[in-house]
Amino acid sequence: MSTSLAIGLDERVSQLEDTARMVRINIIDMIHTAQSGHPGGALSAADFMTALYFDILDIRPEEPRWVDRDRLILSKGHACPVWYACLAMKGFFPMKELKTLRKFESILQGHPDMNKTPGVDMTTGSLGQGLSAAVGMALEGKMTGRDFSVFAVVGDGELNEGQIWEAAASAAMYELDNLVLIVDANRLQMDGHTCDVMNMEPIDAKFEAFNWEVHSLDGHDMRQVLTALEQAKRQKDGKPVCIIARTVKGKGVSFMEDVRVWHGKAPNDREYERAMKELKGE
Amino acid sequence: MAKDMRDVYAQTLVDLAENDDRICVLEADLMNATGTKVFKQRFPERMFDVGVAEANMVGVASGLSAEGKIPFAASFGTFASRRTFDQFFLSANYAQLNVKLVGTDPGITAQFNGGTHMPFEDIGMMRLVPNLVIIEPSDLVSCEALIRAAAAHQGSMYIRMHRKGSNTIYDENEQFELGKGKVLVDGTDVTLIAAGFVMVPEALKAAEILKKEGISAAVIDMHTIKPLDNELVLAYAKKTGAIVTCENHQVTGGLGGAVAELLTAEYPALLGRIGAQDMFGQVGTQDYLIKAYEMTAEDIAQKAMATISKK
């Protein structure tokens, strides 16, 4: 790689890190305003979601259903504050909408709704379903010869769902190399650590056994994330790609990190102030 | 050789697909049972057999629909309904997509596969899904017409489809409209409202039996169970004062349940209901089972007379 490109990558990484910090601030802000929501899994997904929306995805905020856009499905739908933050910051809808999360008649429902939120490509909320829909979208892309990629995001707890493995088998069977699955492996689910509740490790070996191309990485190392996503999107060798993002639930807010209760709890005013100070580096 | 209803289903999809590249077919390892091999032969790129994975089938169909395709996904009615209910509810219906889910082998037609494969509850489950359209064709002519109507309808549907066997109720040029029942026989004393391949012919036979008893029975083919043709049901409730529903399904939740709910709210009238009475399925021939569940023409006629006697 030439020096100039290497510097380019450094700059991209550095800008994305700043953006990810803003995404996290918006996540905490909107969940605090709503006084309900799921901060833990939104924060763990913040880095790769930022890389996708601010670097990787071919999208047009002014034309959310642009036919050749890259698709994204957040199958772990409860983490949608991270999605809403990215979409608003990208310009799919006004930033002020973030204050309406989970409010009556808001375009920002408690779980993603493709009919209400510009930029949301699939309605989700019942775990395990999003990857199947992503397979359907990727099949359509293959069928019509259009050159878009489909990204699906699942949680590691979500891998408990049998439908994930039905979908995983079909994605490999249909050679969907236009499909990229990101596993947000934050190691926590509702009832405790994934290894204690229902251990799905080794996740990488499972997807390899299902004939996927698998990359495992530090989901908070923006350089690794960016490089892997770029490669996954480019890779066209007849295999779907699974990126296992090793993450920390609640990442970025010290008292939320790796603490189970922050799966689905809003910060109170005091916690909010503390979280904001940390995220803003004050 | 006479065609089976499944052949009409498959051939209609092939015909539709010739002029509409949005039509796709999905199967969960029952292509040979559903008869859609002809579709695979003609349009291999638009046929997806996902293996024994009904939940994934409905999810994939939803993804295809999100991209503008019109997927028809089939399985035995038990699995199409019970196994995929959450996927169909959320990924297809709550998401306002356009997935046509086909449940075959309704009720007693599952015969020797027995109770595990005998859907008596699929319509009841599906009626709870908001805005879902539910149809059950009664013969080959209505099957083709209703499959065409399903393809043209924007929105998900549950299609309860008989698989093997053939019968003829309608002339081949008969026109059908979703949500509009067909009056097959007019009458003044009682109205038999039936749905499906098994029960519409039984209701027609029952009307003949009743005629010999001096009772004038109207027969309606309620091919669309949701939305129910309220106008027609109420008109015949007023006209005849007594209704008997005839379904190859539990009497609760399905056609009988829908008619009961409507009458109770709008025009209380005498009602008898033919169908499984809170029972599971079991092994048997169709002839045996139709007697076991008291769904024969004779049972319908008796129920009609008992209902009229309360007038």
Coordinates of C-alpha atoms in Angstrom, one line a residue:
Chain A
M1 CA 0.0 0.0 0.0
S2 CA 1.4 3.5 -0.9
T3 CA 2.0 6.0 1.8
S4 CA -0.7 8.3 0.6
L5 CA -3.3 5.6 0.7
A6 CA -2.0 4.6 4.1
I7 CA -2.5 8.2 5.3
G8 CA -5.9 8.1 3.7
L9 CA -6.8 5.1 5.7
D10 CA -5.5 6.8 8.9
E11 CA -7.7 9.8 8.2
R12 CA -10.7 7.8 7.4
V13 CA -10.2 5.8 10.6
S14 CA -9.7 8.9 12.7
Q15 CA -12.8 10.6 11.2
L16 CA -14.9 7.5 11.8
E17 CA -13.8 7.3 15.4
D18 CA -15.0 10.8 15.9
T19 CA -18.3 10.1 14.2
A20 CA -18.7 6.9 16.3
R21 CA -18.4 9.0 19.4
M22 CA -21.2 11.3 18.1
V23 CA -23.3 8.2 17.3
R24 CA -22.8 7.0 20.9
I25 CA -23.7 10.4 22.3
N26 CA -26.9 10.4 20.2
I27 CA -27.8 6.9 21.4
I28 CA -27.5 7.8 25.1
D29 CA -29.3 11.1 24.4
M30 CA -32.3 9.5 22.7
I31 CA -32.7 6.7 25.2
H32 CA -32.4 9.1 28.1
T33 CA -35.1 11.3 26.5
A34 CA -37.3 8.3 25.8
Q35 CA -36.6 6.8 29.3
S36 CA -36.8 3.4 27.6
G37 CA -34.8 1.4 25.1
H38 CA -31.7 -0.8 24.8
P39 CA -28.4 1.0 25.2
G40 CA -26.0 -1.9 25.7
G41 CA -26.4 -3.6 22.3
A42 CA -26.6 -0.2 20.5
L43 CA -23.3 0.9 22.0
S44 CA -21.6 -2.4 21.1
A45 CA -22.7 -2.0 17.5
A46 CA -21.8 1.7 17.2
D47 CA -18.3 1.3 15.6
F48 CA -19.2 -1.0 12.7
M49 CA -22.5 0.7 12.1
T50 CA -20.6 4.0 11.8
A51 CA -18.1 2.5 9.4
L52 CA -21.0 1.1 7.3
Y53 CA -23.0 4.3 7.2
F54 CA -20.1 6.8 6.9
D55 CA -17.8 4.9 4.6
I56 CA -18.9 1.5 3.2
L57 CA -22.5 1.6 2.1
D58 CA -23.6 3.0 -1.2
I59 CA -26.7 4.9 -0.2
R60 CA -28.6 8.1 -1.0
P61 CA -30.1 9.8 2.0
E62 CA -32.3 11.9 -0.3
E63 CA -33.5 8.7 -2.0
P64 CA -33.9 6.1 0.7
R65 CA -35.3 3.4 -1.6
W66 CA -32.8 4.0 -4.4
V67 CA -33.0 0.7 -6.2
D68 CA -29.2 0.1 -6.4
R69 CA -28.4 1.0 -2.8
D70 CA -26.7 -1.3 -0.4
R71 CA -29.2 -2.8 2.0
L72 CA -28.9 -3.1 5.7
I73 CA -31.0 -5.2 8.1
L74 CA -30.6 -4.8 11.8
S75 CA -31.9 -8.2 12.8
K76 CA -31.2 -7.4 16.5
G77 CA -33.9 -4.8 16.2
H78 CA -33.8 -3.7 19.8
A79 CA -30.4 -2.0 19.1
C80 CA -32.2 0.4 16.7
P81 CA -31.0 3.6 18.5
V82 CA -27.6 3.0 16.8
W83 CA -29.4 2.7 13.5
Y84 CA -31.5 5.8 14.0
A85 CA -28.5 7.8 15.1
C86 CA -26.6 6.8 12.0
L87 CA -29.5 7.5 9.7
A88 CA -30.3 10.9 11.2
M89 CA -26.6 12.0 11.1
K90 CA -26.4 10.8 7.5
G91 CA -29.4 13.0 6.7
F92 CA -32.2 10.4 6.1
F93 CA -34.4 12.4 8.4
P94 CA -34.0 15.5 10.7
M95 CA -31.9 15.1 13.8
K96 CA -34.7 16.4 15.9
E97 CA -36.6 13.2 15.2
L98 CA -34.2 11.4 17.5
K99 CA -36.0 13.1 20.5
T100 CA -39.2 11.3 19.5
L101 CA -37.9 7.7 19.9
R102 CA -40.6 5.4 21.3
K103 CA -43.1 8.3 21.5
F104 CA -46.7 8.2 20.2
E105 CA -46.8 8.3 16.4
S106 CA -43.0 8.7 16.1
I107 CA -41.2 7.6 12.9
L108 CA -38.8 5.9 15.4
Q109 CA -40.5 2.9 16.8
G110 CA -39.2 0.7 19.6
H111 CA -38.0 -1.7 16.9
P112 CA -37.2 -0.9 13.3
D113 CA -40.2 -0.4 11.0
M114 CA -39.5 -0.1 7.3
N115 CA -42.8 1.7 6.7
K116 CA -42.1 4.4 9.2
T117 CA -38.4 5.2 9.1
P118 CA -36.6 6.4 6.0
G119 CA -33.5 4.2 5.4
V120 CA -34.8 1.2 7.3
D121 CA -34.8 -1.6 4.8
M122 CA -36.6 -4.3 6.8
T123 CA -38.9 -4.4 9.7
T124 CA -37.5 -6.5 12.6
G125 CA -38.0 -7.1 16.3
S126 CA -38.5 -10.8 16.7
L127 CA -35.0 -12.2 16.9
G128 CA -33.7 -14.6 14.2
Q129 CA -35.8 -13.2 11.3
G130 CA -33.6 -10.6 9.7
L131 CA -31.0 -12.9 8.2
S132 CA -33.7 -14.8 6.2
A133 CA -35.0 -11.5 4.8
A134 CA -31.4 -10.6 3.9
V135 CA -31.1 -13.9 2.0
G136 CA -34.3 -13.0 0.1
M137 CA -32.9 -9.6 -0.8
A138 CA -29.6 -11.0 -1.8
L139 CA -31.3 -13.6 -4.0
E140 CA -33.3 -10.8 -5.7
G141 CA -30.0 -9.0 -6.3
K142 CA -28.6 -12.1 -7.9
M143 CA -31.7 -12.8 -9.9
T144 CA -31.8 -9.3 -11.4
G145 CA -28.0 -9.0 -11.8
R146 CA -27.9 -5.8 -9.8
D147 CA -24.7 -5.0 -8.0
F148 CA -25.8 -4.1 -4.5
S149 CA -24.6 -5.7 -1.2
V150 CA -26.9 -6.8 1.6
F151 CA -25.6 -6.4 5.2
A152 CA -27.3 -8.1 8.1
V153 CA -26.5 -7.5 11.8
V154 CA -27.3 -10.1 14.4
G155 CA -26.3 -10.4 18.0
D156 CA -24.5 -13.4 19.5
G157 CA -27.4 -14.1 21.8
E158 CA -29.6 -14.1 18.7
L159 CA -27.5 -17.0 17.3
N160 CA -29.6 -19.1 19.7
E161 CA -32.5 -18.8 17.3
G162 CA -32.7 -21.8 15.0
Q163 CA -33.9 -19.7 12.1
I164 CA -30.4 -18.1 11.9
W165 CA -29.0 -21.5 11.0
E166 CA -31.7 -22.2 8.5
A167 CA -30.8 -18.9 6.9
A168 CA -27.1 -19.5 7.2
A169 CA -27.4 -22.8 5.3
S170 CA -29.5 -21.2 2.5
A171 CA -27.1 -18.3 2.1
A172 CA -24.2 -20.6 1.5
M173 CA -26.3 -23.0 -0.7
Y174 CA -27.3 -20.1 -3.0
E175 CA -23.7 -18.8 -3.0
L176 CA -24.8 -15.3 -1.9
D177 CA -21.4 -13.5 -2.0
N178 CA -23.4 -10.2 -2.1
L179 CA -24.4 -10.9 1.5
V180 CA -22.4 -9.9 4.6
L181 CA -23.4 -10.9 8.1
I182 CA -22.0 -9.1 11.0
V183 CA -22.3 -10.8 14.4
D184 CA -22.2 -8.3 17.2
A185 CA -20.5 -10.7 19.6
N186 CA -20.8 -8.6 22.8
R187 CA -20.9 -11.7 25.0
L188 CA -24.0 -10.7 26.9
Q189 CA -27.7 -11.7 26.5
M190 CA -30.7 -10.9 28.7
D191 CA -30.1 -13.6 31.3
G192 CA -26.3 -13.3 31.6
H193 CA -23.1 -14.0 29.7
T194 CA -23.7 -16.0 26.4
C195 CA -21.2 -18.6 27.6
D196 CA -23.4 -19.3 30.6
V197 CA -26.9 -18.9 29.2
M198 CA -26.5 -20.8 25.8
N199 CA -23.0 -21.0 24.6
M200 CA -22.7 -20.7 20.8
E201 CA -18.9 -20.7 20.6
P202 CA -17.0 -21.4 18.6
I203 CA -19.0 -19.0 16.4
D204 CA -16.3 -18.8 13.7
A205 CA -16.1 -22.6 13.3
K206 CA -19.9 -22.9 13.1
F207 CA -20.1 -20.4 10.2
E208 CA -17.1 -22.0 8.5
A209 CA -18.8 -25.4 8.8
F210 CA -21.9 -23.8 7.2
N211 CA -19.6 -22.9 4.2
W212 CA -19.3 -19.1 5.0
E213 CA -16.1 -17.0 4.7
V214 CA -15.4 -15.9 8.2
H215 CA -13.4 -13.0 9.6
S216 CA -13.1 -12.5 13.4
L217 CA -11.9 -9.1 14.6
D218 CA -12.0 -6.5 17.4
G219 CA -15.3 -4.7 16.7
H220 CA -14.1 -1.6 18.4
D221 CA -10.8 -1.3 16.4
M222 CA -12.0 1.0 13.6
R223 CA -9.1 0.2 11.4
Q224 CA -9.8 -3.6 11.6
V225 CA -13.6 -3.0 11.1
L226 CA -13.2 -0.7 8.1
T227 CA -10.7 -3.0 6.4
A228 CA -12.8 -6.1 7.0
L229 CA -16.0 -4.5 5.8
E230 CA -14.3 -3.2 2.7
Q231 CA -12.9 -6.5 1.9
A232 CA -16.2 -8.3 2.6
K233 CA -18.0 -6.0 0.2
R234 CA -15.5 -6.5 -2.5
Q235 CA -15.2 -10.3 -2.1
K236 CA -17.1 -12.2 -4.8
D237 CA -16.0 -15.8 -4.6
G238 CA -19.4 -17.5 -4.2
K239 CA -19.5 -17.5 -0.5
P240 CA -21.4 -15.3 2.0
V241 CA -19.1 -13.5 4.4
C242 CA -19.5 -13.5 8.2
I243 CA -17.7 -10.9 10.2
I244 CA -17.6 -11.7 13.9
A245 CA -17.1 -8.4 15.6
R246 CA -15.8 -9.1 19.1
T247 CA -17.4 -6.2 21.0
V248 CA -18.2 -5.1 24.5
K249 CA -21.8 -4.5 25.4
G250 CA -22.3 -0.9 26.5
K251 CA -19.0 0.1 25.0
G252 CA -18.0 3.7 25.6
V253 CA -19.8 4.3 28.8
S254 CA -17.7 2.8 31.6
F255 CA -20.5 1.8 34.0
M256 CA -22.5 0.2 31.2
E257 CA -19.7 -1.9 29.8
D258 CA -20.2 -5.6 30.2
V259 CA -23.0 -5.1 32.7
R260 CA -26.1 -7.2 32.0
V261 CA -28.8 -4.8 33.2
W262 CA -27.9 -2.2 30.6
H263 CA -29.3 -4.5 27.9
G264 CA -32.7 -2.8 28.2
K265 CA -32.6 0.1 30.7
A266 CA -32.6 3.8 30.2
P267 CA -30.1 6.0 32.2
N268 CA -31.5 8.3 34.8
D269 CA -30.5 12.0 34.9
R270 CA -27.4 11.4 37.0
E271 CA -26.3 8.4 34.9
Y272 CA -27.0 10.4 31.8
E273 CA -24.7 13.3 32.9
R274 CA -22.0 10.9 33.8
A275 CA -22.3 9.0 30.4
M276 CA -22.2 12.3 28.5
K277 CA -19.1 13.5 30.3
E278 CA -17.3 10.3 29.4
L279 CA -18.4 10.3 25.8
K280 CA -17.5 13.9 25.3
G281 CA -14.2 13.4 27.1
E282 CA -14.9 16.1 29.6
Chain B
M1 CA -56.1 -38.2 -16.3
A2 CA -57.9 -35.6 -14.2
K3 CA -55.9 -32.7 -12.9
D4 CA -55.4 -32.2 -9.2
M5 CA -55.9 -28.9 -7.6
R6 CA -52.2 -28.6 -7.1
D7 CA -51.6 -28.9 -10.8
V8 CA -53.9 -25.9 -11.3
Y9 CA -52.0 -24.0 -8.6
A10 CA -48.6 -24.7 -10.2
Q11 CA -49.7 -24.2 -13.8
T12 CA -51.4 -20.9 -12.9
L13 CA -48.2 -19.7 -11.4
V14 CA -46.3 -20.7 -14.5
D15 CA -48.8 -18.8 -16.7
L16 CA -48.6 -15.7 -14.4
A17 CA -44.8 -15.9 -14.4
E18 CA -44.7 -15.9 -18.2
N19 CA -45.9 -12.3 -18.2
D20 CA -44.7 -11.1 -14.8
D21 CA -41.1 -11.5 -13.6
R22 CA -42.1 -10.7 -10.1
I23 CA -43.7 -14.1 -9.6
C24 CA -41.5 -16.4 -7.5
V25 CA -42.1 -19.8 -5.9
L26 CA -40.7 -21.1 -2.6
E27 CA -40.9 -24.5 -1.2
A28 CA -39.7 -26.2 1.9
D29 CA -38.9 -29.6 0.5
L30 CA -42.4 -30.2 -0.6
M31 CA -42.1 -29.2 -4.3
N32 CA -43.1 -32.7 -5.4
A33 CA -46.1 -32.6 -3.1
T34 CA -47.3 -29.2 -4.1
G35 CA -46.7 -29.9 -7.8
T36 CA -44.5 -26.9 -8.4
K37 CA -41.8 -28.9 -10.2
V38 CA -43.3 -27.5 -13.5
F39 CA -42.5 -24.0 -12.2
K40 CA -38.9 -25.1 -11.5
Q41 CA -38.6 -26.5 -14.9
R42 CA -39.8 -23.4 -16.6
F43 CA -38.3 -20.8 -14.3
P44 CA -35.5 -22.4 -12.4
E45 CA -34.0 -18.9 -11.4
R46 CA -37.3 -18.0 -9.7
M47 CA -37.8 -21.2 -7.7
F48 CA -36.3 -21.6 -4.3
D49 CA -36.5 -24.8 -2.4
V50 CA -35.1 -23.9 1.0
G51 CA -35.2 -27.5 2.4
V52 CA -37.1 -28.4 5.5
A53 CA -37.0 -24.9 6.9
E54 CA -40.4 -23.3 6.8
A55 CA -39.6 -20.3 9.0
N56 CA -36.6 -19.4 6.7
M57 CA -38.9 -19.9 3.7
V58 CA -41.3 -17.2 4.9
G59 CA -38.4 -15.0 5.9
V60 CA -36.7 -15.3 2.5
A61 CA -40.1 -14.7 0.8
S62 CA -40.4 -11.5 2.9
G63 CA -37.0 -10.4 1.7
L64 CA -37.9 -11.1 -1.9
S65 CA -41.2 -9.2 -1.4
A66 CA -39.3 -6.2 0.1
E67 CA -37.5 -6.1 -3.3
G68 CA -40.8 -6.1 -5.2
K69 CA -41.2 -9.7 -6.0
I70 CA -44.4 -11.6 -5.5
P71 CA -43.5 -14.8 -3.7
F72 CA -45.8 -17.8 -3.4
A73 CA -44.5 -20.0 -0.5
A74 CA -46.1 -23.4 0.3
S75 CA -46.1 -26.1 2.9
F76 CA -48.6 -28.4 4.5
G77 CA -51.1 -26.3 6.3
T78 CA -50.0 -27.4 9.7
F79 CA -46.4 -26.1 9.1
A80 CA -47.4 -23.1 6.9
S81 CA -49.4 -21.8 9.8
R82 CA -48.1 -23.2 13.1
R83 CA -44.4 -23.4 12.2
T84 CA -44.1 -20.0 10.5
F85 CA -46.7 -18.0 12.4
D86 CA -44.3 -15.5 13.9
Q87 CA -42.3 -15.1 10.7
F88 CA -45.5 -14.6 8.6
F89 CA -46.9 -12.3 11.2
L90 CA -43.9 -10.0 11.6
S91 CA -41.6 -10.3 8.6
A92 CA -44.5 -10.5 6.1
N93 CA -47.6 -8.9 7.6
Y94 CA -46.5 -6.4 10.2
A95 CA -43.9 -5.2 7.6
Q96 CA -46.7 -4.7 5.1
L97 CA -45.1 -7.0 2.5
N98 CA -46.7 -9.1 -0.1
V99 CA -46.2 -12.8 0.7
K100 CA -48.6 -15.4 -0.5
L101 CA -48.5 -18.3 2.0
V102 CA -50.1 -21.5 0.8
G103 CA -51.2 -24.1 3.3
T104 CA -52.1 -27.4 1.7
D105 CA -53.9 -30.6 2.9
P106 CA -56.6 -28.7 4.9
G107 CA -58.2 -30.6 7.7
I108 CA -59.3 -34.2 7.1
T109 CA -57.7 -34.3 3.7
A110 CA -54.4 -35.0 5.4
Q111 CA -55.9 -38.5 5.9
F112 CA -53.3 -41.1 6.8
N113 CA -50.7 -38.5 8.0
G114 CA -53.0 -38.1 10.9
G115 CA -53.3 -35.6 13.7
T116 CA -49.8 -34.1 13.4
H117 CA -50.6 -33.1 9.8
M118 CA -54.2 -32.2 10.0
P119 CA -54.7 -28.5 10.2
F120 CA -58.0 -27.7 11.9
E121 CA -56.6 -24.4 13.3
D122 CA -54.8 -22.6 10.5
I123 CA -57.6 -20.3 9.6
G124 CA -58.3 -19.4 13.2
M125 CA -54.6 -18.4 13.6
M126 CA -54.5 -16.5 10.4
R127 CA -57.7 -14.6 11.1
L128 CA -55.9 -12.9 14.0
V129 CA -53.4 -11.3 11.6
P130 CA -54.6 -7.8 10.8
N131 CA -55.6 -7.1 7.2
L132 CA -54.6 -10.6 6.1
V133 CA -56.7 -11.9 3.3
I134 CA -57.6 -15.6 3.6
I135 CA -59.0 -17.7 0.8
E136 CA -60.0 -21.4 0.3
P137 CA -60.9 -22.4 -3.2
S138 CA -63.6 -25.0 -3.6
D139 CA -62.9 -26.3 -7.2
L140 CA -60.3 -26.1 -9.9
V141 CA -62.0 -23.1 -11.7
S142 CA -62.1 -21.1 -8.5
C143 CA -58.6 -22.2 -7.6
E144 CA -57.2 -20.7 -10.8
A145 CA -59.2 -17.6 -10.6
L146 CA -58.4 -17.0 -6.9
I147 CA -54.6 -17.6 -7.4
R148 CA -54.7 -15.0 -10.2
A149 CA -56.6 -12.7 -7.8
A150 CA -54.0 -13.4 -5.1
A151 CA -51.2 -12.4 -7.5
A152 CA -53.0 -9.2 -8.4
H153 CA -53.8 -8.3 -4.7
Q154 CA -51.2 -6.0 -3.1
G155 CA -50.7 -7.5 0.4
S156 CA -50.0 -10.8 2.1
M157 CA -52.5 -13.7 1.9
Y158 CA -53.1 -17.1 3.3
I159 CA -54.3 -19.5 0.7
R160 CA -55.8 -22.7 2.1
M161 CA -55.5 -25.2 -0.8
H162 CA -56.7 -28.7 -1.4
R163 CA -53.9 -30.6 -3.0
K164 CA -55.0 -33.9 -4.6
G165 CA -58.3 -34.5 -6.4
S166 CA -60.5 -32.7 -8.8
N167 CA -64.1 -31.4 -8.8
T168 CA -66.1 -29.0 -10.8
I169 CA -68.6 -26.5 -9.3
Y170 CA -68.1 -23.6 -11.6
D171 CA -68.2 -23.0 -15.4
E172 CA -64.8 -22.1 -16.6
N173 CA -65.6 -18.5 -17.3
E174 CA -67.0 -17.8 -13.8
Q175 CA -65.6 -14.5 -12.4
F176 CA -64.5 -14.2 -8.8
E177 CA -63.8 -11.3 -6.6
L178 CA -61.9 -11.5 -3.3
G179 CA -64.2 -10.9 -0.4
K180 CA -67.4 -11.6 -2.4
G181 CA -69.0 -15.0 -1.6
K182 CA -70.9 -17.0 -4.3
V183 CA -74.5 -17.9 -3.9
L184 CA -74.6 -21.4 -5.5
V185 CA -78.2 -22.2 -4.6
D186 CA -80.9 -19.7 -3.5
G187 CA -83.2 -20.6 -0.6
T188 CA -85.6 -19.2 2.0
D189 CA -85.5 -21.5 5.1
V190 CA -81.8 -21.8 5.9
T191 CA -78.4 -20.8 4.5
L192 CA -75.5 -23.2 4.3
I193 CA -72.3 -21.2 4.2
A194 CA -69.4 -23.4 3.2
A195 CA -65.8 -23.1 2.3
G196 CA -63.3 -25.4 0.5
F197 CA -63.0 -28.4 -1.7
V198 CA -64.5 -30.8 0.8
M199 CA -67.3 -28.8 2.4
V200 CA -68.8 -26.9 -0.5
P201 CA -69.9 -30.1 -2.3
E202 CA -71.2 -31.5 1.0
A203 CA -73.3 -28.4 1.5
L204 CA -74.7 -28.7 -2.0
K205 CA -75.6 -32.3 -1.3
A206 CA -77.1 -31.3 2.0
A207 CA -79.3 -28.8 0.1
E208 CA -80.6 -31.6 -2.0
I209 CA -81.4 -33.7 1.1
L210 CA -83.2 -30.8 2.7
K211 CA -85.2 -30.2 -0.5
K212 CA -86.6 -33.7 -0.3
E213 CA -87.7 -32.7 3.3
G214 CA -89.4 -29.7 1.9
I215 CA -86.8 -27.3 3.2
S216 CA -85.4 -24.6 1.0
A217 CA -81.7 -24.2 1.7
A218 CA -79.5 -21.6 0.2
V219 CA -75.8 -22.5 -0.4
I220 CA -73.0 -20.0 -0.3
D221 CA -69.4 -20.7 -1.3
M222 CA -67.4 -18.4 1.0
H223 CA -64.1 -18.7 -0.8
T224 CA -62.8 -15.6 1.0
I225 CA -62.9 -16.2 4.7
K226 CA -61.3 -12.9 5.5
P227 CA -62.5 -10.3 4.9
L228 CA -65.8 -12.0 5.3
D229 CA -68.5 -10.9 2.9
N230 CA -70.5 -9.3 5.7
E231 CA -73.1 -7.9 3.4
L232 CA -74.0 -11.3 1.9
V233 CA -74.0 -13.1 5.3
L234 CA -76.3 -10.5 6.8
A235 CA -78.6 -10.5 3.8
Y236 CA -79.1 -14.2 4.0
A237 CA -79.4 -14.1 7.8
K238 CA -82.3 -11.7 7.3
K239 CA -83.7 -13.7 4.4
T240 CA -83.6 -17.2 5.9
G241 CA -83.3 -16.5 9.7
A242 CA -81.0 -19.6 10.1
I243 CA -77.4 -20.2 9.1
V244 CA -75.2 -23.3 9.2
T245 CA -71.5 -22.9 8.6
C246 CA -69.7 -25.9 7.0
E247 CA -65.9 -26.0 7.4
N248 CA -63.1 -28.5 7.3
H249 CA -61.6 -26.8 10.4
Q250 CA -62.4 -26.2 14.1
V251 CA -65.8 -24.6 14.4
T252 CA -64.1 -21.9 16.5
G253 CA -61.8 -19.3 15.0
G254 CA -62.5 -20.1 11.4
L255 CA -65.6 -19.6 9.1
G256 CA -68.0 -20.5 11.9
G257 CA -66.3 -18.2 14.3
A258 CA -66.3 -15.4 11.8
V259 CA -70.0 -15.7 11.0
A260 CA -70.8 -16.0 14.7
E261 CA -68.9 -12.8 15.5
L262 CA -70.6 -11.0 12.7
L263 CA -74.2 -12.2 13.6
T264 CA -73.7 -11.5 17.3
A265 CA -72.7 -7.9 16.6
E266 CA -75.0 -7.0 13.8
Y267 CA -78.0 -9.3 13.4
P268 CA -78.4 -12.1 15.9
A269 CA -79.7 -15.1 14.0
L270 CA -79.9 -18.9 14.6
L271 CA -76.6 -20.5 13.9
G272 CA -75.3 -24.1 13.6
R273 CA -71.7 -24.9 13.0
I274 CA -70.3 -28.0 11.2
G275 CA -66.6 -28.8 11.6
A276 CA -64.2 -30.2 14.2
Q277 CA -65.6 -29.6 17.7
D278 CA -62.5 -28.8 19.7
M279 CA -60.7 -32.0 18.6
F280 CA -57.3 -32.9 17.2
G281 CA -56.9 -34.7 13.9
Q282 CA -56.4 -38.5 13.6
V283 CA -55.5 -41.1 11.0
G284 CA -58.2 -42.2 8.6
T285 CA -59.6 -42.2 5.1
Q286 CA -61.4 -39.0 4.1
D287 CA -64.6 -41.0 4.1
Y288 CA -64.0 -42.2 7.6
L289 CA -62.9 -38.9 8.9
I290 CA -65.8 -36.9 7.4
K291 CA -68.1 -39.1 9.4
A292 CA -66.0 -39.1 12.5
Y293 CA -66.1 -35.3 12.6
E294 CA -69.8 -35.2 11.6
M295 CA -69.2 -33.2 8.5
T296 CA -71.2 -35.2 5.9
A297 CA -74.1 -33.8 3.9
E298 CA -76.4 -35.8 6.2
D299 CA -74.8 -34.2 9.2
I300 CA -75.2 -30.7 7.6
A301 CA -78.9 -31.5 6.8
Q302 CA -79.6 -32.6 10.3
K303 CA -77.8 -29.6 11.8
A304 CA -79.9 -27.4 9.4
M305 CA -83.1 -29.0 10.6
A306 CA -82.1 -28.7 14.3
T307 CA -81.2 -25.0 13.7
I308 CA -84.5 -24.3 11.9
S309 CA -86.5 -26.0 14.7
K310 CA -85.4 -23.3 17.1
K311 CA -87.1 -20.6 15.1

